[in-house]
Short mmCIF file of C-alpha atoms and ligand atoms in Angstrom, two decimals:
data_model
loop_
_atom_site.label_atom_id
_atom_site.label_comp_id
_atom_site.label_asym_id
_atom_site.label_seq_id
_atom_site.Cartn_x
_atom_site.Cartn_y
_atom_site.Cartn_z
CA UNK A 1107 -18.77 7.14 28.40
CA UNK A 1108 -15.19 8.62 28.88
CA UNK A 1109 -13.37 7.64 25.52
CA UNK A 1110 -9.51 8.06 24.68
CA UNK A 1111 -9.20 11.52 24.07
CA UNK A 1112 -6.68 10.76 21.41
CA UNK A 1113 -9.42 9.43 19.39
CA UNK A 1114 -11.41 12.87 19.20
CA UNK A 1115 -9.60 14.95 16.46
CA UNK A 1116 -8.94 11.53 14.33
CA UNK A 1117 -11.34 11.29 11.44
CA UNK A 1118 -12.31 7.50 9.91
CA UNK A 1119 -9.26 6.61 6.58
CA UNK A 1120 -11.70 8.05 3.61
CA UNK A 1121 -11.27 5.58 1.43
CA UNK A 1122 -11.44 6.47 -2.65
CA UNK A 1123 -15.46 7.49 -3.12
CA UNK A 1124 -17.22 4.40 -3.95
CA UNK A 1125 -18.56 3.41 -8.08
CA UNK A 1126 -22.42 2.96 -6.95
CA UNK A 1127 -21.80 6.57 -5.15
CA UNK A 1128 -20.36 8.02 -8.03
CA UNK A 1129 -23.28 7.06 -10.53
CA UNK A 1130 -25.56 7.68 -8.62
CA UNK A 1131 -24.08 11.47 -7.55
CA UNK A 1132 -23.32 12.36 -11.14
CA UNK A 1133 -26.30 10.62 -12.98
CA UNK A 1134 -23.31 8.62 -14.82
CA UNK A 1135 -23.80 5.28 -15.71
CA UNK A 1136 -20.11 3.82 -17.15
CA UNK A 1137 -17.41 4.77 -13.72
CA UNK A 1138 -13.99 4.18 -13.59
CA UNK A 1139 -11.70 3.67 -10.55
CA UNK A 1140 -8.50 4.94 -10.32
CA UNK A 1141 -8.32 5.80 -6.64
CA UNK A 1142 -7.41 3.32 -4.04
CA UNK A 1143 -4.30 0.50 -6.59
CA UNK A 1144 -6.39 -1.96 -6.67
CA UNK A 1145 -5.52 -4.32 -10.28
CA UNK A 1146 -7.56 -3.18 -12.81
CA UNK A 1147 -7.36 -6.64 -14.49
CA UNK A 1148 -9.43 -7.99 -11.18
CA UNK A 1149 -7.86 -11.27 -10.15
CA UNK A 1150 -6.00 -14.44 -11.51
CA UNK A 1151 -9.05 -16.81 -13.01
CA UNK A 1152 -7.90 -19.37 -10.59
CA UNK A 1153 -8.99 -17.37 -7.99
CA UNK A 1154 -12.78 -17.35 -8.97
CA UNK A 1155 -12.18 -20.79 -10.14
CA UNK A 1156 -11.06 -22.15 -6.48
CA UNK A 1157 -13.35 -19.68 -4.66
CA UNK A 1158 -16.96 -21.17 -7.10
CA UNK A 1159 -15.16 -24.64 -6.09
CA UNK A 1160 -15.35 -23.50 -2.67
CA UNK A 1161 -19.20 -21.77 -2.38
CA UNK A 1162 -20.65 -24.68 0.23
CA UNK A 1163 -18.71 -24.45 2.88
CA UNK A 1164 -18.77 -20.66 4.21
CA UNK A 1165 -21.09 -21.70 7.45
CA UNK A 1166 -17.86 -23.38 8.89
CA UNK A 1167 -15.92 -20.58 10.72
CA UNK A 1168 -11.68 -20.27 8.86
CA UNK A 1169 -9.43 -22.19 9.85
CA UNK A 1170 -7.55 -19.54 12.12
CA UNK A 1171 -3.97 -19.99 11.77
CA UNK A 1172 -4.84 -19.70 7.56
CA UNK A 1173 -2.45 -23.35 7.60
CA UNK A 1174 -2.76 -24.11 4.31
CA UNK A 1175 -2.20 -20.81 2.73
CA UNK A 1176 1.30 -20.34 5.33
CA UNK A 1177 2.14 -24.09 4.14
CA UNK A 1178 2.55 -22.11 0.02
CA UNK A 1179 3.11 -19.27 0.99
CA UNK A 1180 5.65 -20.04 3.10
CA UNK A 1181 7.57 -21.97 0.24
CA UNK A 1182 6.34 -19.68 -2.14
CA UNK A 1183 9.18 -16.76 -0.03
CA UNK A 1184 11.58 -19.23 0.88
CA UNK A 1185 10.76 -18.26 4.43
CA UNK A 1186 9.56 -20.40 8.00
CA UNK A 1187 5.93 -20.91 8.03
CA UNK A 1188 6.37 -20.05 11.53
CA UNK A 1189 7.87 -16.52 10.56
CA UNK A 1190 4.66 -15.51 8.72
CA UNK A 1191 1.42 -13.30 10.18
CA UNK A 1192 -1.79 -13.35 8.14
CA UNK A 1193 -3.83 -10.43 8.83
CA UNK A 1194 -7.75 -9.22 7.57
CA UNK A 1195 -5.80 -6.96 4.76
CA UNK A 1196 -2.09 -5.83 6.16
CA UNK A 1197 -4.96 -2.49 7.45
CA UNK A 1198 -4.84 -4.94 10.40
CA UNK A 1199 -1.42 -6.38 10.62
CA UNK A 1200 -0.51 -2.57 10.98
CA UNK A 1201 -3.27 -2.88 13.93
CA UNK A 1202 -1.90 -5.74 15.42
CA UNK A 1203 1.84 -4.21 15.55
CA UNK A 1204 0.51 -1.21 16.71
CA UNK A 1205 -1.87 -2.74 19.95
CA UNK A 1206 1.37 -4.70 20.44
CA UNK A 1207 3.68 -2.39 20.71
CA UNK A 1208 3.10 1.00 21.15
CA UNK A 1209 1.33 2.41 24.09
CA UNK A 1210 1.59 6.42 25.78
CA UNK A 1211 4.83 7.60 26.19
CA UNK A 1212 6.69 5.43 23.37
CA UNK A 1213 7.40 6.24 20.30
CA UNK A 1214 6.88 5.58 16.69
CA UNK A 1215 8.92 7.41 13.85
CA UNK A 1216 7.71 7.86 9.79
CA UNK A 1217 7.94 9.18 6.70
CA UNK A 1218 5.39 12.02 6.09
CA UNK A 1219 3.73 11.39 3.97
CA UNK A 1220 3.61 8.16 3.81
CA UNK A 1221 1.16 5.57 4.33
CA UNK A 1222 -1.68 7.20 6.25
CA UNK A 1223 -2.95 3.94 8.36
CA UNK A 1224 0.64 4.21 11.17
CA UNK A 1225 0.48 7.44 12.14
CA UNK A 1226 -4.23 6.85 12.59
CA UNK A 1227 -3.11 3.33 14.48
CA UNK A 1228 0.05 5.06 17.04
CA UNK A 1229 -2.44 7.99 17.74
CA UNK A 1230 -4.91 5.74 19.12
CA UNK A 1231 -2.27 3.80 20.87
CA UNK A 1232 -1.72 7.04 22.38
CA UNK A 1233 2.00 7.05 21.16
CA UNK A 1234 4.04 10.69 19.97
CA UNK A 1235 4.13 9.98 15.78
CA UNK A 1236 7.42 11.92 15.03
CA UNK A 1237 7.30 12.30 11.25
CA UNK A 1238 10.75 13.16 8.63
CA UNK A 1239 9.66 15.11 6.08
CA UNK A 1240 9.98 12.67 2.69
CA UNK A 1241 13.87 14.27 0.46
CA UNK A 1242 12.59 14.41 -3.36
CA UNK A 1243 9.36 11.73 -2.89
CA UNK A 1244 12.01 9.40 -0.65
CA UNK A 1245 12.31 7.91 3.23
CA UNK A 1246 15.25 10.97 4.99
CA UNK A 1247 16.07 8.09 6.43
CA UNK A 1248 19.16 9.52 8.14
CA UNK A 1249 16.78 12.12 9.55
CA UNK A 1250 14.61 8.71 10.60
CA UNK A 1251 17.78 8.61 12.30
CA UNK A 1252 17.83 10.78 14.74
CA UNK A 1253 14.75 11.12 15.82
CA UNK A 1254 14.78 7.53 17.46
CA UNK A 1255 15.58 7.15 21.23
CA UNK A 1256 15.75 4.84 23.81
CA UNK A 1257 11.49 5.05 23.86
CA UNK A 1258 11.01 4.07 20.05
CA UNK A 1259 9.83 1.51 19.22
CA UNK A 1260 8.61 1.09 15.99
CA UNK A 1261 9.96 2.82 12.30
CA UNK A 1262 8.17 2.66 9.83
CA UNK A 1263 9.37 2.17 5.92
CA UNK A 1264 6.98 1.96 2.22
CA UNK A 1265 8.85 1.08 -0.29
CA UNK A 1266 7.77 1.42 -2.89
CA UNK A 1267 6.47 4.74 -0.38
CA UNK A 1268 2.89 4.88 -1.02
CA UNK A 1269 2.19 8.85 -2.21
CA UNK A 1270 5.20 8.80 -4.32
CA UNK A 1271 6.11 5.74 -5.61
CA UNK A 1272 9.73 6.35 -4.51
CA UNK A 1273 11.39 3.38 -3.46
CA UNK A 1274 14.08 3.29 -0.62
CA UNK A 1275 17.72 1.01 -2.31
CA UNK A 1276 19.67 -1.46 -1.51
CA UNK A 1277 22.90 0.28 -0.47
CA UNK A 1278 20.75 3.27 1.38
CA UNK A 1279 18.34 0.16 2.99
CA UNK A 1280 21.88 -1.66 3.49
CA UNK A 1281 23.37 1.65 5.61
CA UNK A 1282 20.43 2.03 7.68
CA UNK A 1283 19.58 -1.31 8.89
CA UNK A 1284 22.82 -0.99 10.82
CA UNK A 1285 22.15 1.97 11.66
CA UNK A 1286 19.20 0.81 13.83
CA UNK A 1287 19.71 -0.24 17.62
CA UNK A 1288 17.79 -3.58 18.11
CA UNK A 1289 15.21 -2.13 20.62
CA UNK A 1290 13.52 -0.93 17.44
CA UNK A 1291 11.08 -3.09 15.37
CA UNK A 1292 12.23 -2.19 12.02
CA UNK A 1293 8.74 -2.28 9.58
CA UNK A 1294 9.14 -2.88 5.33
CA UNK A 1295 5.97 -1.71 4.45
CA UNK A 1296 6.19 -3.48 1.10
CA UNK A 1297 2.39 -3.52 -0.19
CA UNK A 1298 3.38 -2.85 -3.70
CA UNK A 1299 6.96 -5.60 -3.86
CA UNK A 1300 5.70 -7.46 -7.22
CA UNK A 1301 6.15 -3.39 -9.18
CA UNK A 1302 9.37 -2.75 -7.88
CA UNK A 1303 11.23 -6.62 -8.16
CA UNK A 1304 12.89 -6.88 -10.90
CA UNK A 1305 14.61 -3.76 -10.51
CA UNK A 1306 18.37 -4.14 -9.72
CA UNK A 1307 18.60 -2.52 -6.30
CA UNK A 1308 15.36 -3.05 -5.24
CA UNK A 1309 16.16 -4.57 -1.55
CA UNK A 1310 15.57 -8.33 -1.00
CA UNK A 1311 14.46 -7.88 2.34
CA UNK A 1312 13.70 -11.35 3.34
CA UNK A 1313 17.27 -12.08 3.04
CA UNK A 1314 17.98 -10.01 5.22
CA UNK A 1315 15.57 -11.77 8.56
CA UNK A 1316 18.59 -13.06 9.45
CA UNK A 1317 20.60 -10.49 10.02
CA UNK A 1318 17.42 -8.43 11.59
CA UNK A 1319 15.43 -9.65 13.69
CA UNK A 1320 14.02 -6.93 14.26
CA UNK A 1321 12.87 -6.41 10.75
CA UNK A 1322 8.64 -7.44 9.57
CA UNK A 1323 8.19 -7.25 5.85
CA UNK A 1324 4.51 -6.12 5.33
CA UNK A 1325 3.26 -7.75 1.71
CA UNK A 1326 -0.45 -8.16 0.98
CA UNK A 1327 -3.51 -9.62 -1.32
CA UNK A 1328 -4.83 -6.64 -2.04
CA UNK A 1329 -3.01 -4.42 -5.32
CA UNK A 1330 -1.08 -6.73 -7.11
CA UNK A 1331 -3.34 -9.81 -6.77
CA UNK A 1332 -5.71 -7.28 -7.49
CA UNK A 1333 -7.05 -9.39 -4.03
CA UNK A 1334 -8.54 -6.09 -2.43
CA UNK A 1335 -11.85 -7.08 -1.35
CA UNK A 1336 -11.59 -10.60 0.13
CA UNK A 1337 -9.11 -9.10 2.62
CA UNK A 1338 -5.52 -11.13 3.34
CA UNK A 1339 -2.46 -9.30 4.08
CA UNK A 1340 0.76 -10.07 5.59
CA UNK A 1341 3.88 -9.97 7.75
CA UNK A 1342 7.35 -11.13 7.70
CA UNK A 1343 9.69 -11.61 10.62
CA UNK A 1344 11.65 -13.34 12.97
CA UNK A 1345 9.56 -16.92 14.58
CA UNK A 1346 10.26 -15.37 18.18
CA UNK A 1347 8.77 -12.38 18.08
CA UNK A 1348 5.47 -13.23 15.69
CA UNK A 1349 4.97 -15.40 18.05
CA UNK A 1350 4.46 -12.97 20.98
CA UNK A 1351 2.33 -10.30 18.99
CA UNK A 1352 0.35 -13.53 17.76
CA UNK A 1353 -2.14 -13.59 20.74
CA UNK A 1354 -3.12 -9.34 19.48
CA UNK A 1355 -4.53 -11.39 16.46
CA UNK A 1356 -8.56 -11.50 16.44
CA UNK A 1357 -8.37 -15.60 15.94
CA UNK A 1358 -10.03 -15.66 12.11
CA UNK A 1359 -8.77 -12.38 11.37
CA UNK A 1360 -7.92 -13.67 7.35
CA UNK A 1361 -11.07 -14.98 5.79
CA UNK A 1362 -11.67 -18.53 4.42
CA UNK A 1363 -12.75 -17.00 0.96
CA UNK A 1364 -9.76 -14.91 1.15
CA UNK A 1365 -7.73 -17.65 2.17
CA UNK A 1366 -8.91 -20.33 -0.08
CA UNK A 1367 -8.23 -16.31 -2.87
CA UNK A 1368 -5.61 -15.69 -2.07
CA UNK A 1369 -3.85 -19.44 -2.22
CA UNK A 1370 -4.71 -20.13 -5.68
CA UNK A 1371 -3.68 -16.86 -6.60
CA UNK A 1372 -0.67 -17.57 -5.86
CA UNK A 1373 -0.39 -20.35 -8.42
CA UNK A 1374 -0.50 -18.66 -11.10
CA UNK A 1375 2.93 -16.02 -11.20
CA UNK A 1376 1.93 -15.46 -14.69
CA UNK A 1377 -0.65 -13.13 -13.60
CA UNK A 1378 1.43 -11.23 -11.61
CA UNK A 1379 3.97 -11.39 -14.52
CA UNK A 1380 1.47 -9.70 -16.81
CA UNK A 1381 0.22 -7.39 -15.29
CA UNK A 1382 3.53 -5.85 -13.53
CA UNK A 1383 4.42 -5.58 -17.23
CA UNK A 1384 1.58 -3.49 -18.45
CA UNK A 1385 1.68 -1.75 -15.90
CA UNK A 1386 5.10 -0.49 -16.85
CA UNK A 1387 3.58 0.24 -19.94
CA UNK A 1388 0.39 2.27 -18.59
CA UNK A 1389 3.18 4.46 -16.00
CA UNK A 1390 4.79 4.62 -19.30
CA UNK A 1391 1.56 6.71 -20.95
CA UNK A 1392 1.37 8.94 -18.10
CA UNK A 1393 5.28 9.93 -18.51
CA UNK A 1394 4.77 11.18 -22.13
CA UNK A 1395 1.73 13.15 -20.98
CA UNK A 1396 3.65 14.06 -17.78
CA UNK A 1397 6.50 15.43 -20.55
CA UNK A 1398 4.24 16.98 -22.91
CA UNK A 1399 2.80 19.53 -20.80
CA UNK A 1400 5.91 20.06 -18.35
CA UNK A 1401 3.77 18.65 -15.41
CA UNK A 1402 6.11 16.55 -13.05
CA UNK A 1403 5.67 13.60 -11.07
CA UNK A 1404 7.85 11.36 -9.27
CA UNK A 1405 8.84 7.94 -11.55
CA UNK A 1406 6.62 5.35 -9.95
CA UNK A 1407 7.82 1.49 -8.45
CA UNK A 1408 3.95 1.16 -8.16
CA UNK A 1409 0.75 1.03 -9.77
CA UNK A 1410 0.14 4.49 -9.64
CA UNK A 1411 1.96 7.34 -9.69
CA UNK A 1412 1.07 11.25 -8.58
CA UNK A 1413 1.48 13.68 -10.82
CA UNK A 1414 2.26 18.08 -9.84
CA UNK A 1415 -0.68 20.11 -11.74
CA UNK A 1416 0.57 22.97 -9.99
CA UNK A 1417 -3.32 23.61 -9.03
CA UNK A 1418 -5.39 22.29 -6.47
CA UNK A 1419 -5.45 19.01 -6.81
CA UNK A 1420 -8.87 19.16 -5.30
CA UNK A 1421 -10.03 21.18 -7.94
CA UNK A 1422 -8.64 18.41 -10.87
CA UNK A 1423 -9.63 15.50 -8.33
CA UNK A 1424 -14.09 17.04 -9.40
CA UNK A 1425 -13.03 17.82 -12.32
CA UNK A 1426 -11.76 14.05 -13.35
CA UNK A 1427 -15.10 12.76 -10.89
CA UNK A 1428 -17.49 14.94 -12.84
CA UNK A 1429 -16.96 12.62 -15.90
CA UNK A 1430 -16.56 9.46 -14.90
CA UNK A 1431 -13.04 8.94 -12.97
CA UNK A 1432 -11.82 8.20 -9.59
CA UNK A 1433 -9.11 9.87 -8.19
CA UNK A 1434 -6.94 10.65 -5.32
CA UNK A 1435 -6.36 14.22 -4.30
CA UNK A 1436 -3.26 14.52 -3.73
CA UNK A 1437 -4.64 17.44 -0.47
CA UNK A 1438 -5.88 14.45 2.17
CA UNK A 1439 -2.41 12.75 1.26
CA UNK A 1440 -0.54 15.93 1.86
CA UNK A 1441 0.20 17.17 -1.79
CA UNK A 1442 -2.47 19.45 -2.44
CA UNK A 1443 -1.77 20.56 -5.86
CA UNK A 1444 -1.03 16.48 -7.02
CA UNK A 1445 -3.58 14.25 -7.58
CA UNK A 1446 -2.68 10.06 -6.89
CA UNK A 1447 -3.64 8.23 -10.14
CA UNK A 1448 -3.66 4.11 -10.56
CA UNK A 1449 -2.53 2.83 -13.40
CA UNK A 1450 -5.17 1.61 -15.04
CA UNK A 1451 -5.28 -0.55 -18.34
CA UNK A 1452 -4.52 1.00 -21.65
CA UNK A 1453 -7.49 2.34 -22.92
CA UNK A 1454 -8.96 3.92 -19.48
CA UNK A 1455 -4.96 5.72 -19.27
CA UNK A 1456 -5.39 6.59 -22.41
CA UNK A 1457 -9.59 7.87 -21.95
CA UNK A 1458 -8.25 9.41 -18.97
CA UNK A 1459 -5.29 11.56 -20.89
CA UNK A 1460 -7.68 12.89 -22.85
CA UNK A 1461 -9.32 14.57 -20.63
CA UNK A 1462 -6.92 15.91 -18.70
CA UNK A 1463 -4.88 17.04 -22.03
CA UNK A 1464 -8.41 19.20 -22.89
CA UNK A 1465 -8.68 20.36 -18.70
CA UNK A 1466 -5.22 21.88 -19.05
CA UNK A 1467 -5.57 23.01 -23.35
CA UNK A 1468 -8.56 24.74 -21.92
CA UNK A 1469 -6.85 26.60 -19.09
CA UNK A 1470 -5.23 27.52 -21.35
CA UNK A 1471 -7.36 29.55 -23.25
C1 PLP B 2163 -3.35 -0.03 0.06
C2 PLP B 2163 -2.56 -0.33 1.26
C3 PLP B 2163 -1.48 -1.32 2.33
C4 PLP B 2163 -3.30 -1.91 2.48
O1 PLP B 2163 -3.58 -3.21 2.00
P1 PLP B 2163 -4.42 -3.80 2.43
O2 PLP B 2163 -3.44 -5.29 2.90
O3 PLP B 2163 -5.29 -4.29 1.39
O4 PLP B 2163 -4.64 -3.87 4.27
C5 PLP B 2163 -0.88 -0.62 3.22
N1 PLP B 2163 0.18 -0.28 3.23
C6 PLP B 2163 0.65 0.27 1.51
C7 PLP B 2163 1.36 1.46 1.12
C8 PLP B 2163 -0.98 0.00 0.77
O5 PLP B 2163 -0.89 1.48 -0.02
#
């Protein structure tokens, strides 16, 4: 069999370690997972209730077009339903877009480090990947513009960026958008939108869609909404473009339970508001810890923080793992001396910080 040559060097996505596996491996009975930027408070009660009320519908295929969720979300965002494309998580949307646009001979421009799936999917399609180093955790938009040529199909902006938590502000984004040629699709991955949305200079990208038909925004129910297990992500863009790439989408790619839960979760904006506030306070716990120990970090506008421990991120990761906390080593994320920690509940943060403090104190002696 002739597997595409570019697959031979690709590794499957390395997810945060599953809780059950860590329990077994280390003989622990309490595990806290702060590795995948999941909502530590779970999801809205309204979403749970809606799923419970629909348990007799599981035999029936979902509405492939997600009509009900589509109408609700369109109204929530102030766009037309035809401007939305749903995916089995925004990972799936990334896959749909790369399948539709990339091929050998084409190229795509992105930051480095950033979310791994842009590159992964581009490599599968045999496209050239042009990576531009971050500057202080943020996109080097000018550097990225310089990489564009007539064969460039997609330019990716992850804002706030995973794993640094830094966003591209309004002014910078406007200047950038004006300079991207019309043949290039600009993807704004806003997986952490809800956490940054209230910042004064965080761009309102939905309002820019009319001016830039080549702009596409990605968002998800996996992070702030706490529905990562149900896999609902979506793109907001130009109706015409979305209609053209629609044939790539698997007919039932967003499932019945996910659609029901996401739809109900949208009705509970108080839940999101409360979580965003608690997340902000949680970040303060980590900032204080970093400042006390003179550790550098990026002020984060997501529900995670990347901390530079100036020692192997893998080792810090293992130290915490043995003590019941799963975090993400910065090593596979492009920051070998850092660790990315999802902000947990006040108590989880406190316990984790106590362990880290003990680790640092012991290293001093
Ligand atoms: C988590 C994440 C995604 C993927 O989210 P899903 O909707 O669960 O597939 C996409 N982009 C970024 C930057 C993320 O952090």
